[in-house]
Short mmCIF file of N, CA, C and O and ligand atoms in Angstrom, two decimals:
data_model
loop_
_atom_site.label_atom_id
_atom_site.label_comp_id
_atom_site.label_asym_id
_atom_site.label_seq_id
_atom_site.Cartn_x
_atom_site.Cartn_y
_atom_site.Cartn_z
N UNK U 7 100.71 105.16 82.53
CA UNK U 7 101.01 106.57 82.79
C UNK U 7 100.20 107.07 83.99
O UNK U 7 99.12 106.63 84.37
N UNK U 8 100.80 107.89 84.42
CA UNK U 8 100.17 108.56 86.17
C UNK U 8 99.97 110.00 85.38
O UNK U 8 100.75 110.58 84.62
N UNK U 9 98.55 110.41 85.86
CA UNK U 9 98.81 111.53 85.43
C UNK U 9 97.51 112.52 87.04
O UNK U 9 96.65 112.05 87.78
N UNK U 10 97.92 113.58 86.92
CA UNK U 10 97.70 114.94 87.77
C UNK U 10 96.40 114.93 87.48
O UNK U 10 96.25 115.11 86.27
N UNK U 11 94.82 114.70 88.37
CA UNK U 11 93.91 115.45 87.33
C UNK U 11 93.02 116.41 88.61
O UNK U 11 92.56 116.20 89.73
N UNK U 12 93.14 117.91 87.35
CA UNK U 12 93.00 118.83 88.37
C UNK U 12 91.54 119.54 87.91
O UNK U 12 91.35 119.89 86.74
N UNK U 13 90.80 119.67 88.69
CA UNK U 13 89.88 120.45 88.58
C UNK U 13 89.63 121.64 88.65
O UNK U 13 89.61 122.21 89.74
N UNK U 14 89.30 122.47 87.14
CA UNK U 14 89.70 123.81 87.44
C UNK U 14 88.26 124.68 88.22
O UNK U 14 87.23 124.05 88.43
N UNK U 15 88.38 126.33 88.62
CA UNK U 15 87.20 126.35 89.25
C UNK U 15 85.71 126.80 88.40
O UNK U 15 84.62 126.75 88.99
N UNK U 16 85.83 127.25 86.92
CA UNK U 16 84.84 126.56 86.41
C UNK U 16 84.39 125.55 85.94
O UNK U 16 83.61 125.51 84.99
N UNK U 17 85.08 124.12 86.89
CA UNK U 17 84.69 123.07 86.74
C UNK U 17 85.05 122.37 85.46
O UNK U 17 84.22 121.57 85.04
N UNK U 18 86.19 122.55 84.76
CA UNK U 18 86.66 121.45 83.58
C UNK U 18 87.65 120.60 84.46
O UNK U 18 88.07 120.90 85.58
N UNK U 19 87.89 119.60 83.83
CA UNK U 19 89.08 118.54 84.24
C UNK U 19 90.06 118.72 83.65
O UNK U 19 89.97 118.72 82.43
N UNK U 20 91.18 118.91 84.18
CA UNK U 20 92.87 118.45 83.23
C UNK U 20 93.50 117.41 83.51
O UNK U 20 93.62 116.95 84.65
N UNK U 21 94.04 116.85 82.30
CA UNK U 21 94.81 116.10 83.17
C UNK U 21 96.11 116.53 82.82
O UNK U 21 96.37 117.28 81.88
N UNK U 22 96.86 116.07 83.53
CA UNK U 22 98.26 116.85 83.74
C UNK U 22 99.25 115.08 84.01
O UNK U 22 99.04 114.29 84.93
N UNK U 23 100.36 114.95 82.77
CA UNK U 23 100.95 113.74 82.65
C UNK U 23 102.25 114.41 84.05
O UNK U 23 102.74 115.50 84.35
N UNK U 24 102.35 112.74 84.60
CA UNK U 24 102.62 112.61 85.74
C UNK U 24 104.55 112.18 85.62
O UNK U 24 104.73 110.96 85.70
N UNK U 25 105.45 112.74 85.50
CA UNK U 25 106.40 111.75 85.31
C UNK U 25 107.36 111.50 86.90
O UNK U 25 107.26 112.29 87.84
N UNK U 26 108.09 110.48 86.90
CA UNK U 26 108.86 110.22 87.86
C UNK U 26 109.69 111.44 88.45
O UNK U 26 109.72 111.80 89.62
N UNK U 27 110.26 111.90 87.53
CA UNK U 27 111.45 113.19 87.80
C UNK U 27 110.56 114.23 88.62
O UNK U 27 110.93 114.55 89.75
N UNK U 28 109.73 114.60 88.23
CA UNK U 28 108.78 115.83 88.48
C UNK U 28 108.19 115.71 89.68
O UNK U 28 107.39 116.63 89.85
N UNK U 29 108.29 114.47 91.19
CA UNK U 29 107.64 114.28 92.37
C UNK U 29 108.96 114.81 93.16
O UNK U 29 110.16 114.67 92.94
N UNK U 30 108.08 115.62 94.39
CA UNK U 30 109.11 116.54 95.07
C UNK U 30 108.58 116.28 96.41
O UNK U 30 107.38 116.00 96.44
N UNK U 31 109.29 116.30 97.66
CA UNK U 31 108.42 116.46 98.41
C UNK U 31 109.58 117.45 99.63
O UNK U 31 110.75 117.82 99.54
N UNK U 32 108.65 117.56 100.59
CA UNK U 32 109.51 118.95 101.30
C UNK U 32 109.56 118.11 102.81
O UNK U 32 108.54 117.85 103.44
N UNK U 33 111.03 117.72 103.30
CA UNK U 33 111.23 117.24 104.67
C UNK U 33 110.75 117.84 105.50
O UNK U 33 110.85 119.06 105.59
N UNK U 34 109.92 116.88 106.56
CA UNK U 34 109.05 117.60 107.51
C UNK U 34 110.39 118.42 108.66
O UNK U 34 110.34 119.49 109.27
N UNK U 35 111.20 117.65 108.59
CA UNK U 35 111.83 118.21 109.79
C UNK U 35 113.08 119.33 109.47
O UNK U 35 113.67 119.97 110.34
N UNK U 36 113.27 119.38 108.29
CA UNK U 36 114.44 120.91 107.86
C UNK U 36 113.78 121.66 106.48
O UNK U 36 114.35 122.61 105.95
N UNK U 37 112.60 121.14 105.98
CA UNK U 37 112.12 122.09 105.22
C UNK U 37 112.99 121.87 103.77
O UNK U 37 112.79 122.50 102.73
N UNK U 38 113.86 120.98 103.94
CA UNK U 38 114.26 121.12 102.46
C UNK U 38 113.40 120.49 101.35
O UNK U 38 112.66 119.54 101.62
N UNK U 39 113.48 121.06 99.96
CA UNK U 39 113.60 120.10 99.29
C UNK U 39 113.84 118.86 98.46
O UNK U 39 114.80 118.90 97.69
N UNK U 40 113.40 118.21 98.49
CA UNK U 40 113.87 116.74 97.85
C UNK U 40 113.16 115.83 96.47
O UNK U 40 111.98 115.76 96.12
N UNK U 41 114.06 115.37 96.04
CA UNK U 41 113.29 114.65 95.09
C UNK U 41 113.00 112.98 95.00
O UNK U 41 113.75 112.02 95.09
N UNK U 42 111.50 113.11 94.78
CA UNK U 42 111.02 111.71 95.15
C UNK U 42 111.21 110.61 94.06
O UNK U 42 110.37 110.48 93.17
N UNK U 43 112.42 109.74 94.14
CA UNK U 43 112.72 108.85 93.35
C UNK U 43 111.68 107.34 93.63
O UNK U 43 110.97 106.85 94.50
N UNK U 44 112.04 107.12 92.56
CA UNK U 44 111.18 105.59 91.74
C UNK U 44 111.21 104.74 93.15
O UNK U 44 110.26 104.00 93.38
N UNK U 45 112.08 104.82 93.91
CA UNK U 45 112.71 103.53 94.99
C UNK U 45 111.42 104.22 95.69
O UNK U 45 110.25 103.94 95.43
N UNK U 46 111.90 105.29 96.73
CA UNK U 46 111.26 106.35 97.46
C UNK U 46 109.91 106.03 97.70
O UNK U 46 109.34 105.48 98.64
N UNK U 47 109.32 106.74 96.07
CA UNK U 47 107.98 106.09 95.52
C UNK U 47 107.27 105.18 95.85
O UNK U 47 106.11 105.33 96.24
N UNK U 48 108.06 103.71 95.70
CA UNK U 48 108.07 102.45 95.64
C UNK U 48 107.40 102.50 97.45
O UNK U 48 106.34 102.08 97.91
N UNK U 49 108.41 103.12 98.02
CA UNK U 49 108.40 102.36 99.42
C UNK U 49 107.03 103.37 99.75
O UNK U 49 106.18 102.86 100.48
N UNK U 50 106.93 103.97 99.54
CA UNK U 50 105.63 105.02 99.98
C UNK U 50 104.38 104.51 99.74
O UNK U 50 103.42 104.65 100.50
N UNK U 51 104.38 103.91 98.71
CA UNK U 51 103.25 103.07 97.98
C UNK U 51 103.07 101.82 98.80
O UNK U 51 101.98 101.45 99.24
N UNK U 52 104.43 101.06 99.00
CA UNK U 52 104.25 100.33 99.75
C UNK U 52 103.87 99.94 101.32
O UNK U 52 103.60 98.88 101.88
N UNK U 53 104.00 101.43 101.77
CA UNK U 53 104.00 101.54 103.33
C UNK U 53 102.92 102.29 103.41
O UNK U 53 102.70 102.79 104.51
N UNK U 54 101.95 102.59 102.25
CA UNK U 54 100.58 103.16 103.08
C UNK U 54 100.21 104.61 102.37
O UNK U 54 100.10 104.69 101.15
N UNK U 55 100.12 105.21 102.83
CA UNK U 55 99.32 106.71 103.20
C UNK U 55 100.27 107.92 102.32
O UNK U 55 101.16 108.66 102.75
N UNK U 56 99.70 107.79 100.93
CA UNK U 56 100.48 108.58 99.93
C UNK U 56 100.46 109.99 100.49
O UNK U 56 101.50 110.61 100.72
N UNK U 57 98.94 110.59 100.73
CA UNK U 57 98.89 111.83 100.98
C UNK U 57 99.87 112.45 102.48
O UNK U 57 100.44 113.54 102.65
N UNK U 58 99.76 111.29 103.36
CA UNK U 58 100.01 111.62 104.64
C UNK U 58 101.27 111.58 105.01
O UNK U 58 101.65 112.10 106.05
N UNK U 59 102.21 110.82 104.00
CA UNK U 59 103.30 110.32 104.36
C UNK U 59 104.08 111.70 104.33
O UNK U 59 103.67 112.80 103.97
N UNK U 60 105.44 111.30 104.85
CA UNK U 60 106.39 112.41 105.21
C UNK U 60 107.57 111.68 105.25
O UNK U 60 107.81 110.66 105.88
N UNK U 61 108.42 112.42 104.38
CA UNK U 61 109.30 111.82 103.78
C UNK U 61 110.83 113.10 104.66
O UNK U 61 110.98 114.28 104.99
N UNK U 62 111.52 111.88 104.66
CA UNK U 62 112.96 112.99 105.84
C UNK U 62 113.75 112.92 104.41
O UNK U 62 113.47 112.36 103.35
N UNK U 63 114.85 113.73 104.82
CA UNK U 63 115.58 113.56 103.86
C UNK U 63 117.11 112.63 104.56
O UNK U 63 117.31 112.28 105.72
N UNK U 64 117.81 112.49 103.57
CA UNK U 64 119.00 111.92 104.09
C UNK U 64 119.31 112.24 105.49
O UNK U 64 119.26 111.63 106.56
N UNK U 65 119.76 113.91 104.93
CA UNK U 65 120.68 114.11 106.22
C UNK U 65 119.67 113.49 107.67
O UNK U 65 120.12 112.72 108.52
N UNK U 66 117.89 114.18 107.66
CA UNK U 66 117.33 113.74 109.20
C UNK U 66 117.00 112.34 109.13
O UNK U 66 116.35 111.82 110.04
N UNK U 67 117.48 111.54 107.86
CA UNK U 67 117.08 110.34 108.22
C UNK U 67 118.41 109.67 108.89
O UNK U 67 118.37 108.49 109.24
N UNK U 68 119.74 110.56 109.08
CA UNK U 68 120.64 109.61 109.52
C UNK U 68 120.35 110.15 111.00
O UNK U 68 120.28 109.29 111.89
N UNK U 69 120.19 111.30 111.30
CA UNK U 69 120.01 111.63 112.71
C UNK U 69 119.48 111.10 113.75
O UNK U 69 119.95 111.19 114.89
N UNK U 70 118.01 110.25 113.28
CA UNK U 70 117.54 109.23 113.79
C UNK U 70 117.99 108.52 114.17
O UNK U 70 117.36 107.57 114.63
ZN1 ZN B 116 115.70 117.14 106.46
#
């Protein structure tokens, strides 16, 4: 299990369960939102830089 763990600001921990459905991320180049599937995931994990990455969506990934 993946789970969220957030620190609140008088300093307790949560953790917050993580599921597949619930990862979103917002295309850098039209602002939409999208949802980050298992594959998606997969390749993000695999290509590096979770925080940094930037994910297009369909439509600007065909524009390319
Ligand atoms: Zn887009």
């Amino acid at each position: 299990m993946l789970y969220h763990k957030i620190t609140s600001e008088n300093g307790t921990t949560k953790m917050v369960d993580l599921y597949e459905d619930e990862i979103f991320s917002i295309c850098p180049s039209c602002g939409i939102e999208q949802e980050v599937d298992t594959e998606l995931l997969q390749s993000i994990l695999t290509d590096g830089d979770f925080g940094g990455t930037s994910v297009y969506c369909a439509e600007c990934t065909k524009k390319e």
